Amino acid sequence: MGIGKALLKRKDVTSVSRMIGEHTIDLRVEVFVKDNRMLLNLIEEIKSMKGVRDVVWTEVVETIGMKIPRITL
């Protein structure tokens, strides 16, 4: 995935994942930015990349909890 690998080269990108389920979303990109201006600039840069049709922004406002899954064989 060329777009994903290109995004991973950026300092502010911490992960890129391929997605299934939502038919309009192919990649999930996790980033850490200093402020809204940096976020808006990043969104515009991604929108201008060849092959990108749209960018949907979401933000985690609270983590309820995390678990390590147990796998029993």
PDB file of N, CA, C and O in Angstrom:
ATOM      1  N   MET A   1       0.835  -1.175   0.000  1.00  0.00           N
ATOM      2  CA  MET A   1       0.000   0.000   0.000  1.00  0.00           C
ATOM      3  C   MET A   1       0.880   1.237   0.000  1.00  0.00           C
ATOM      4  O   MET A   1       1.455   1.605   1.022  1.00  0.00           O
ATOM      5  N   GLY A   2       1.015   1.900  -1.121  1.00  0.00           N
ATOM      6  CA  GLY A   2       1.920   3.022  -1.277  1.00  0.00           C
ATOM      7  C   GLY A   2       1.611   4.212  -0.391  1.00  0.00           C
ATOM      8  O   GLY A   2       2.509   4.836   0.170  1.00  0.00           O
ATOM      9  N   ILE A   3       0.322   4.542  -0.248  1.00  0.00           N
ATOM     10  CA  ILE A   3      -0.065   5.685   0.583  1.00  0.00           C
ATOM     11  C   ILE A   3       0.292   5.399   2.037  1.00  0.00           C
ATOM     12  O   ILE A   3       0.847   6.252   2.737  1.00  0.00           O
ATOM     13  N   GLY A   4      -0.007   4.213   2.507  1.00  0.00           N
ATOM     14  CA  GLY A   4       0.289   3.844   3.896  1.00  0.00           C
ATOM     15  C   GLY A   4       1.769   3.904   4.203  1.00  0.00           C
ATOM     16  O   GLY A   4       2.180   4.446   5.234  1.00  0.00           O
ATOM     17  N   LYS A   5       2.590   3.377   3.310  1.00  0.00           N
ATOM     18  CA  LYS A   5       4.041   3.397   3.527  1.00  0.00           C
ATOM     19  C   LYS A   5       4.577   4.819   3.491  1.00  0.00           C
ATOM     20  O   LYS A   5       5.474   5.172   4.252  1.00  0.00           O
ATOM     21  N   ALA A   6       4.015   5.644   2.613  1.00  0.00           N
ATOM     22  CA  ALA A   6       4.440   7.043   2.557  1.00  0.00           C
ATOM     23  C   ALA A   6       4.077   7.766   3.856  1.00  0.00           C
ATOM     24  O   ALA A   6       4.878   8.538   4.386  1.00  0.00           O
ATOM     25  N   LEU A   7       2.902   7.489   4.386  1.00  0.00           N
ATOM     26  CA  LEU A   7       2.485   8.125   5.636  1.00  0.00           C
ATOM     27  C   LEU A   7       3.350   7.681   6.807  1.00  0.00           C
ATOM     28  O   LEU A   7       3.655   8.467   7.701  1.00  0.00           O
ATOM     29  N   LEU A   8       3.756   6.428   6.825  1.00  0.00           N
ATOM     30  CA  LEU A   8       4.606   5.915   7.907  1.00  0.00           C
ATOM     31  C   LEU A   8       5.965   6.600   7.969  1.00  0.00           C
ATOM     32  O   LEU A   8       6.604   6.597   9.018  1.00  0.00           O
ATOM     33  N   LYS A   9       6.399   7.212   6.899  1.00  0.00           N
ATOM     34  CA  LYS A   9       7.681   7.916   6.889  1.00  0.00           C
ATOM     35  C   LYS A   9       7.613   9.246   7.640  1.00  0.00           C
ATOM     36  O   LYS A   9       8.640   9.811   7.986  1.00  0.00           O
ATOM     37  N   ARG A  10       6.395   9.702   7.926  1.00  0.00           N
ATOM     38  CA  ARG A  10       6.223  10.977   8.636  1.00  0.00           C
ATOM     39  C   ARG A  10       6.475  10.786  10.124  1.00  0.00           C
ATOM     40  O   ARG A  10       6.108   9.778  10.701  1.00  0.00           O
ATOM     41  N   LYS A  11       7.070  11.794  10.762  1.00  0.00           N
ATOM     42  CA  LYS A  11       7.345  11.750  12.207  1.00  0.00           C
ATOM     43  C   LYS A  11       6.079  11.702  13.046  1.00  0.00           C
ATOM     44  O   LYS A  11       6.036  11.051  14.081  1.00  0.00           O
ATOM     45  N   ASP A  12       5.043  12.432  12.618  1.00  0.00           N
ATOM     46  CA  ASP A  12       3.821  12.529  13.410  1.00  0.00           C
ATOM     47  C   ASP A  12       2.895  11.323  13.280  1.00  0.00           C
ATOM     48  O   ASP A  12       1.935  11.185  14.033  1.00  0.00           O
ATOM     49  N   VAL A  13       3.165  10.417  12.355  1.00  0.00           N
ATOM     50  CA  VAL A  13       2.344   9.221  12.164  1.00  0.00           C
ATOM     51  C   VAL A  13       2.915   8.088  13.009  1.00  0.00           C
ATOM     52  O   VAL A  13       4.090   7.756  12.901  1.00  0.00           O
ATOM     53  N   THR A  14       2.059   7.511  13.873  1.00  0.00           N
ATOM     54  CA  THR A  14       2.516   6.426  14.747  1.00  0.00           C
ATOM     55  C   THR A  14       2.078   5.053  14.264  1.00  0.00           C
ATOM     56  O   THR A  14       2.708   4.061  14.602  1.00  0.00           O
ATOM     57  N   SER A  15       0.994   4.968  13.487  1.00  0.00           N
ATOM     58  CA  SER A  15       0.582   3.681  12.936  1.00  0.00           C
ATOM     59  C   SER A  15      -0.322   3.883  11.732  1.00  0.00           C
ATOM     60  O   SER A  15      -1.003   4.901  11.613  1.00  0.00           O
ATOM     61  N   VAL A  16      -0.301   2.903  10.834  1.00  0.00           N
ATOM     62  CA  VAL A  16      -1.181   2.863   9.671  1.00  0.00           C
ATOM     63  C   VAL A  16      -1.727   1.447   9.585  1.00  0.00           C
ATOM     64  O   VAL A  16      -0.959   0.489   9.637  1.00  0.00           O
ATOM     65  N   SER A  17      -3.044   1.323   9.471  1.00  0.00           N
ATOM     66  CA  SER A  17      -3.689   0.005   9.418  1.00  0.00           C
ATOM     67  C   SER A  17      -4.653  -0.052   8.241  1.00  0.00           C
ATOM     68  O   SER A  17      -5.326   0.938   7.940  1.00  0.00           O
ATOM     69  N   ARG A  18      -4.744  -1.225   7.608  1.00  0.00           N
ATOM     70  CA  ARG A  18      -5.760  -1.452   6.581  1.00  0.00           C
ATOM     71  C   ARG A  18      -7.058  -1.792   7.280  1.00  0.00           C
ATOM     72  O   ARG A  18      -7.071  -2.512   8.273  1.00  0.00           O
ATOM     73  N   MET A  19      -8.165  -1.279   6.779  1.00  0.00           N
ATOM     74  CA  MET A  19      -9.458  -1.441   7.427  1.00  0.00           C
ATOM     75  C   MET A  19     -10.438  -2.220   6.551  1.00  0.00           C
ATOM     76  O   MET A  19     -10.351  -2.157   5.329  1.00  0.00           O
ATOM     77  N   ILE A  20     -11.359  -2.925   7.210  1.00  0.00           N
ATOM     78  CA  ILE A  20     -12.503  -3.529   6.531  1.00  0.00           C
ATOM     79  C   ILE A  20     -13.748  -3.172   7.343  1.00  0.00           C
ATOM     80  O   ILE A  20     -13.650  -2.766   8.499  1.00  0.00           O
ATOM     81  N   GLY A  21     -14.902  -3.331   6.751  1.00  0.00           N
ATOM     82  CA  GLY A  21     -16.151  -3.060   7.456  1.00  0.00           C
ATOM     83  C   GLY A  21     -16.845  -1.823   6.922  1.00  0.00           C
ATOM     84  O   GLY A  21     -17.928  -1.913   6.367  1.00  0.00           O
ATOM     85  N   GLU A  22     -16.242  -0.677   7.091  1.00  0.00           N
ATOM     86  CA  GLU A  22     -16.805   0.568   6.564  1.00  0.00           C
ATOM     87  C   GLU A  22     -16.335   0.705   5.118  1.00  0.00           C
ATOM     88  O   GLU A  22     -15.137   0.821   4.866  1.00  0.00           O
ATOM     89  N   HIS A  23     -17.272   0.680   4.170  1.00  0.00           N
ATOM     90  CA  HIS A  23     -16.907   0.621   2.748  1.00  0.00           C
ATOM     91  C   HIS A  23     -16.203   1.866   2.226  1.00  0.00           C
ATOM     92  O   HIS A  23     -15.606   1.834   1.163  1.00  0.00           O
ATOM     93  N   THR A  24     -16.226   2.961   2.973  1.00  0.00           N
ATOM     94  CA  THR A  24     -15.566   4.179   2.486  1.00  0.00           C
ATOM     95  C   THR A  24     -14.199   4.404   3.128  1.00  0.00           C
ATOM     96  O   THR A  24     -13.523   5.369   2.799  1.00  0.00           O
ATOM     97  N   ILE A  25     -13.796   3.533   4.056  1.00  0.00           N
ATOM     98  CA  ILE A  25     -12.523   3.719   4.753  1.00  0.00           C
ATOM     99  C   ILE A  25     -11.603   2.540   4.458  1.00  0.00           C
ATOM    100  O   ILE A  25     -11.942   1.392   4.736  1.00  0.00           O
ATOM    101  N   ASP A  26     -10.429   2.823   3.888  1.00  0.00           N
ATOM    102  CA  ASP A  26      -9.444   1.789   3.564  1.00  0.00           C
ATOM    103  C   ASP A  26      -8.281   1.779   4.551  1.00  0.00           C
ATOM    104  O   ASP A  26      -7.728   0.729   4.833  1.00  0.00           O
ATOM    105  N   LEU A  27      -7.876   2.966   5.024  1.00  0.00           N
ATOM    106  CA  LEU A  27      -6.738   3.061   5.935  1.00  0.00           C
ATOM    107  C   LEU A  27      -7.133   3.818   7.200  1.00  0.00           C
ATOM    108  O   LEU A  27      -7.914   4.770   7.148  1.00  0.00           O
ATOM    109  N   ARG A  28      -6.545   3.383   8.303  1.00  0.00           N
ATOM    110  CA  ARG A  28      -6.673   4.127   9.565  1.00  0.00           C
ATOM    111  C   ARG A  28      -5.277   4.577   9.934  1.00  0.00           C
ATOM    112  O   ARG A  28      -4.364   3.762  10.050  1.00  0.00           O
ATOM    113  N   VAL A  29      -5.112   5.872  10.111  1.00  0.00           N
ATOM    114  CA  VAL A  29      -3.805   6.446  10.410  1.00  0.00           C
ATOM    115  C   VAL A  29      -3.883   7.105  11.781  1.00  0.00           C
ATOM    116  O   VAL A  29      -4.752   7.929  12.023  1.00  0.00           O
ATOM    117  N   GLU A  30      -2.981   6.716  12.664  1.00  0.00           N
ATOM    118  CA  GLU A  30      -2.937   7.313  13.996  1.00  0.00           C
ATOM    119  C   GLU A  30      -1.779   8.296  14.043  1.00  0.00           C
ATOM    120  O   GLU A  30      -0.660   7.961  13.674  1.00  0.00           O
ATOM    121  N   VAL A  31      -2.091   9.511  14.482  1.00  0.00           N
ATOM    122  CA  VAL A  31      -1.081  10.569  14.524  1.00  0.00           C
ATOM    123  C   VAL A  31      -1.134  11.291  15.867  1.00  0.00           C
ATOM    124  O   VAL A  31      -2.150  11.277  16.553  1.00  0.00           O
ATOM    125  N   PHE A  32      -0.025  11.900  16.220  1.00  0.00           N
ATOM    126  CA  PHE A  32       0.043  12.793  17.369  1.00  0.00           C
ATOM    127  C   PHE A  32       0.534  14.131  16.862  1.00  0.00           C
ATOM    128  O   PHE A  32       1.614  14.210  16.291  1.00  0.00           O
ATOM    129  N   VAL A  33      -0.290  15.160  17.047  1.00  0.00           N
ATOM    130  CA  VAL A  33       0.068  16.499  16.591  1.00  0.00           C
ATOM    131  C   VAL A  33       0.032  17.469  17.759  1.00  0.00           C
ATOM    132  O   VAL A  33      -0.644  17.241  18.758  1.00  0.00           O
ATOM    133  N   LYS A  34       0.774  18.554  17.611  1.00  0.00           N
ATOM    134  CA  LYS A  34       0.917  19.546  18.675  1.00  0.00           C
ATOM    135  C   LYS A  34      -0.339  20.406  18.847  1.00  0.00           C
ATOM    136  O   LYS A  34      -0.729  20.737  19.960  1.00  0.00           O
ATOM    137  N   ASP A  35      -0.972  20.765  17.716  1.00  0.00           N
ATOM    138  CA  ASP A  35      -2.130  21.647  17.802  1.00  0.00           C
ATOM    139  C   ASP A  35      -3.028  21.456  16.574  1.00  0.00           C
ATOM    140  O   ASP A  35      -2.713  20.700  15.660  1.00  0.00           O
ATOM    141  N   ASN A  36      -4.154  22.167  16.578  1.00  0.00           N
ATOM    142  CA  ASN A  36      -5.129  22.048  15.493  1.00  0.00           C
ATOM    143  C   ASN A  36      -4.569  22.481  14.146  1.00  0.00           C
ATOM    144  O   ASN A  36      -4.926  21.918  13.118  1.00  0.00           O
ATOM    145  N   ARG A  37      -3.699  23.468  14.156  1.00  0.00           N
ATOM    146  CA  ARG A  37      -3.103  23.923  12.894  1.00  0.00           C
ATOM    147  C   ARG A  37      -2.301  22.795  12.245  1.00  0.00           C
ATOM    148  O   ARG A  37      -2.403  22.570  11.043  1.00  0.00           O
ATOM    149  N   MET A  38      -1.525  22.089  13.047  1.00  0.00           N
ATOM    150  CA  MET A  38      -0.749  20.965  12.508  1.00  0.00           C
ATOM    151  C   MET A  38      -1.684  19.870  11.981  1.00  0.00           C
ATOM    152  O   MET A  38      -1.419  19.272  10.947  1.00  0.00           O
ATOM    153  N   LEU A  39      -2.777  19.623  12.696  1.00  0.00           N
ATOM    154  CA  LEU A  39      -3.747  18.625  12.253  1.00  0.00           C
ATOM    155  C   LEU A  39      -4.370  19.031  10.920  1.00  0.00           C
ATOM    156  O   LEU A  39      -4.444  18.218   9.991  1.00  0.00           O
ATOM    157  N   LEU A  40      -4.809  20.266  10.816  1.00  0.00           N
ATOM    158  CA  LEU A  40      -5.409  20.732   9.561  1.00  0.00           C
ATOM    159  C   LEU A  40      -4.422  20.671   8.404  1.00  0.00           C
ATOM    160  O   LEU A  40      -4.788  20.286   7.290  1.00  0.00           O
ATOM    161  N   ASN A  41      -3.164  21.040   8.645  1.00  0.00           N
ATOM    162  CA  ASN A  41      -2.137  20.952   7.599  1.00  0.00           C
ATOM    163  C   ASN A  41      -1.927  19.507   7.165  1.00  0.00           C
ATOM    164  O   ASN A  41      -1.814  19.220   5.970  1.00  0.00           O
ATOM    165  N   LEU A  42      -1.883  18.596   8.137  1.00  0.00           N
ATOM    166  CA  LEU A  42      -1.697  17.185   7.820  1.00  0.00           C
ATOM    167  C   LEU A  42      -2.868  16.658   6.993  1.00  0.00           C
ATOM    168  O   LEU A  42      -2.669  15.963   5.990  1.00  0.00           O
ATOM    169  N   ILE A  43      -4.086  17.005   7.386  1.00  0.00           N
ATOM    170  CA  ILE A  43      -5.267  16.563   6.633  1.00  0.00           C
ATOM    171  C   ILE A  43      -5.200  17.065   5.193  1.00  0.00           C
ATOM    172  O   ILE A  43      -5.455  16.307   4.253  1.00  0.00           O
ATOM    173  N   GLU A  44      -4.832  18.314   5.004  1.00  0.00           N
ATOM    174  CA  GLU A  44      -4.732  18.862   3.650  1.00  0.00           C
ATOM    175  C   GLU A  44      -3.640  18.166   2.845  1.00  0.00           C
ATOM    176  O   GLU A  44      -3.814  17.896   1.656  1.00  0.00           O
ATOM    177  N   GLU A  45      -2.512  17.865   3.480  1.00  0.00           N
ATOM    178  CA  GLU A  45      -1.429  17.145   2.786  1.00  0.00           C
ATOM    179  C   GLU A  45      -1.892  15.759   2.364  1.00  0.00           C
ATOM    180  O   GLU A  45      -1.609  15.316   1.246  1.00  0.00           O
ATOM    181  N   ILE A  46      -2.594  15.066   3.249  1.00  0.00           N
ATOM    182  CA  ILE A  46      -3.070  13.721   2.917  1.00  0.00           C
ATOM    183  C   ILE A  46      -4.102  13.789   1.799  1.00  0.00           C
ATOM    184  O   ILE A  46      -4.075  12.983   0.860  1.00  0.00           O
ATOM    185  N   LYS A  47      -5.014  14.757   1.850  1.00  0.00           N
ATOM    186  CA  LYS A  47      -6.019  14.914   0.796  1.00  0.00           C
ATOM    187  C   LYS A  47      -5.382  15.143  -0.567  1.00  0.00           C
ATOM    188  O   LYS A  47      -5.943  14.751  -1.589  1.00  0.00           O
ATOM    189  N   SER A  48      -4.214  15.777  -0.590  1.00  0.00           N
ATOM    190  CA  SER A  48      -3.565  16.086  -1.865  1.00  0.00           C
ATOM    191  C   SER A  48      -2.757  14.903  -2.425  1.00  0.00           C
ATOM    192  O   SER A  48      -2.275  14.986  -3.554  1.00  0.00           O
ATOM    193  N   MET A  49      -2.621  13.821  -1.643  1.00  0.00           N
ATOM    194  CA  MET A  49      -1.858  12.661  -2.110  1.00  0.00           C
ATOM    195  C   MET A  49      -2.610  11.933  -3.219  1.00  0.00           C
ATOM    196  O   MET A  49      -3.834  11.782  -3.149  1.00  0.00           O
ATOM    197  N   LYS A  50      -1.878  11.490  -4.215  1.00  0.00           N
ATOM    198  CA  LYS A  50      -2.470  10.753  -5.333  1.00  0.00           C
ATOM    199  C   LYS A  50      -3.104   9.466  -4.794  1.00  0.00           C
ATOM    200  O   LYS A  50      -2.467   8.716  -4.067  1.00  0.00           O
ATOM    201  N   GLY A  51      -4.355   9.249  -5.160  1.00  0.00           N
ATOM    202  CA  GLY A  51      -5.071   8.046  -4.738  1.00  0.00           C
ATOM    203  C   GLY A  51      -5.973   8.255  -3.528  1.00  0.00           C
ATOM    204  O   GLY A  51      -6.787   7.399  -3.206  1.00  0.00           O
ATOM    205  N   VAL A  52      -5.852   9.395  -2.850  1.00  0.00           N
ATOM    206  CA  VAL A  52      -6.692   9.680  -1.682  1.00  0.00           C
ATOM    207  C   VAL A  52      -7.960  10.382  -2.165  1.00  0.00           C
ATOM    208  O   VAL A  52      -7.895  11.409  -2.830  1.00  0.00           O
ATOM    209  N   ARG A  53      -9.119   9.808  -1.826  1.00  0.00           N
ATOM    210  CA  ARG A  53     -10.394  10.404  -2.222  1.00  0.00           C
ATOM    211  C   ARG A  53     -10.976  11.299  -1.142  1.00  0.00           C
ATOM    212  O   ARG A  53     -11.637  12.281  -1.438  1.00  0.00           O
ATOM    213  N   ASP A  54     -10.753  10.940   0.122  1.00  0.00           N
ATOM    214  CA  ASP A  54     -11.323  11.715   1.216  1.00  0.00           C
ATOM    215  C   ASP A  54     -10.572  11.407   2.503  1.00  0.00           C
ATOM    216  O   ASP A  54      -9.908  10.369   2.609  1.00  0.00           O
ATOM    217  N   VAL A  55     -10.681  12.292   3.467  1.00  0.00           N
ATOM    218  CA  VAL A  55     -10.093  12.101   4.790  1.00  0.00           C
ATOM    219  C   VAL A  55     -11.199  12.320   5.810  1.00  0.00           C
ATOM    220  O   VAL A  55     -11.905  13.327   5.754  1.00  0.00           O
ATOM    221  N   VAL A  56     -11.361  11.358   6.702  1.00  0.00           N
ATOM    222  CA  VAL A  56     -12.333  11.472   7.786  1.00  0.00           C
ATOM    223  C   VAL A  56     -11.542  11.549   9.080  1.00  0.00           C
ATOM    224  O   VAL A  56     -10.708  10.691   9.359  1.00  0.00           O
ATOM    225  N   TRP A  57     -11.801  12.578   9.873  1.00  0.00           N
ATOM    226  CA  TRP A  57     -11.062  12.800  11.110  1.00  0.00           C
ATOM    227  C   TRP A  57     -11.909  12.377  12.298  1.00  0.00           C
ATOM    228  O   TRP A  57     -13.100  12.683  12.377  1.00  0.00           O
ATOM    229  N   THR A  58     -11.322  11.632  13.237  1.00  0.00           N
ATOM    230  CA  THR A  58     -11.969  11.290  14.501  1.00  0.00           C
ATOM    231  C   THR A  58     -10.933  11.463  15.604  1.00  0.00           C
ATOM    232  O   THR A  58      -9.729  11.510  15.338  1.00  0.00           O
ATOM    233  N   GLU A  59     -11.397  11.566  16.819  1.00  0.00           N
ATOM    234  CA  GLU A  59     -10.484  11.786  17.938  1.00  0.00           C
ATOM    235  C   GLU A  59     -10.948  10.966  19.139  1.00  0.00           C
ATOM    236  O   GLU A  59     -12.140  10.924  19.447  1.00  0.00           O
ATOM    237  N   VAL A  60     -10.008  10.323  19.808  1.00  0.00           N
ATOM    238  CA  VAL A  60     -10.317   9.628  21.054  1.00  0.00           C
ATOM    239  C   VAL A  60     -10.412  10.687  22.143  1.00  0.00           C
ATOM    240  O   VAL A  60      -9.478  11.461  22.349  1.00  0.00           O
ATOM    241  N   VAL A  61     -11.540  10.721  22.842  1.00  0.00           N
ATOM    242  CA  VAL A  61     -11.700  11.693  23.918  1.00  0.00           C
ATOM    243  C   VAL A  61     -11.546  11.051  25.288  1.00  0.00           C
ATOM    244  O   VAL A  61     -11.280  11.739  26.270  1.00  0.00           O
ATOM    245  N   GLU A  62     -11.719   9.731  25.346  1.00  0.00           N
ATOM    246  CA  GLU A  62     -11.537   9.023  26.607  1.00  0.00           C
ATOM    247  C   GLU A  62     -11.319   7.546  26.313  1.00  0.00           C
ATOM    248  O   GLU A  62     -12.034   6.959  25.504  1.00  0.00           O
ATOM    249  N   THR A  63     -10.341   6.957  26.964  1.00  0.00           N
ATOM    250  CA  THR A  63     -10.145   5.520  26.883  1.00  0.00           C
ATOM    251  C   THR A  63     -10.836   4.906  28.099  1.00  0.00           C
ATOM    252  O   THR A  63     -10.471   5.201  29.239  1.00  0.00           O
ATOM    253  N   ILE A  64     -11.818   4.070  27.851  1.00  0.00           N
ATOM    254  CA  ILE A  64     -12.587   3.446  28.928  1.00  0.00           C
ATOM    255  C   ILE A  64     -11.761   2.378  29.626  1.00  0.00           C
ATOM    256  O   ILE A  64     -11.816   2.205  30.833  1.00  0.00           O
ATOM    257  N   GLY A  65     -10.949   1.672  28.877  1.00  0.00           N
ATOM    258  CA  GLY A  65     -10.106   0.632  29.428  1.00  0.00           C
ATOM    259  C   GLY A  65      -9.459  -0.146  28.303  1.00  0.00           C
ATOM    260  O   GLY A  65      -9.851  -0.020  27.153  1.00  0.00           O
ATOM    261  N   MET A  66      -8.493  -0.954  28.648  1.00  0.00           N
ATOM    262  CA  MET A  66      -7.823  -1.803  27.662  1.00  0.00           C
ATOM    263  C   MET A  66      -7.588  -3.163  28.288  1.00  0.00           C
ATOM    264  O   MET A  66      -7.348  -3.259  29.492  1.00  0.00           O
ATOM    265  N   LYS A  67      -7.655  -4.200  27.465  1.00  0.00           N
ATOM    266  CA  LYS A  67      -7.432  -5.558  27.942  1.00  0.00           C
ATOM    267  C   LYS A  67      -6.487  -6.269  26.987  1.00  0.00           C
ATOM    268  O   LYS A  67      -6.482  -6.006  25.811  1.00  0.00           O
ATOM    269  N   ILE A  68      -5.726  -7.173  27.531  1.00  0.00           N
ATOM    270  CA  ILE A  68      -4.913  -8.059  26.714  1.00  0.00           C
ATOM    271  C   ILE A  68      -5.748  -9.325  26.526  1.00  0.00           C
ATOM    272  O   ILE A  68      -6.122  -9.966  27.504  1.00  0.00           O
ATOM    273  N   PRO A  69      -6.070  -9.664  25.269  1.00  0.00           N
ATOM    274  CA  PRO A  69      -6.931 -10.829  25.054  1.00  0.00           C
ATOM    275  C   PRO A  69      -6.237 -12.126  25.474  1.00  0.00           C
ATOM    276  O   PRO A  69      -5.047 -12.293  25.275  1.00  0.00           O
ATOM    277  N   ARG A  70      -7.009 -13.010  26.072  1.00  0.00           N
ATOM    278  CA  ARG A  70      -6.511 -14.340  26.436  1.00  0.00           C
ATOM    279  C   ARG A  70      -6.881 -15.299  25.327  1.00  0.00           C
ATOM    280  O   ARG A  70      -8.032 -15.370  24.933  1.00  0.00           O
ATOM    281  N   ILE A  71      -5.920 -16.040  24.863  1.00  0.00           N
ATOM    282  CA  ILE A  71      -6.157 -17.028  23.811  1.00  0.00           C
ATOM    283  C   ILE A  71      -5.962 -18.416  24.419  1.00  0.00           C
ATOM    284  O   ILE A  71      -4.875 -18.724  24.919  1.00  0.00           O
ATOM    285  N   THR A  72      -7.014 -19.188  24.396  1.00  0.00           N
ATOM    286  CA  THR A  72      -6.951 -20.547  24.936  1.00  0.00           C
ATOM    287  C   THR A  72      -6.981 -21.521  23.772  1.00  0.00           C
ATOM    288  O   THR A  72      -7.873 -21.469  22.935  1.00  0.00           O
ATOM    289  N   LEU A  73      -6.010 -22.382  23.725  1.00  0.00           N
ATOM    290  CA  LEU A  73      -5.955 -23.391  22.656  1.00  0.00           C
ATOM    291  C   LEU A  73      -6.268 -24.756  23.202  1.00  0.00           C
ATOM    292  O   LEU A  73      -6.028 -25.128  24.274  1.00  0.00           O
TER     293      LEU A  73
END
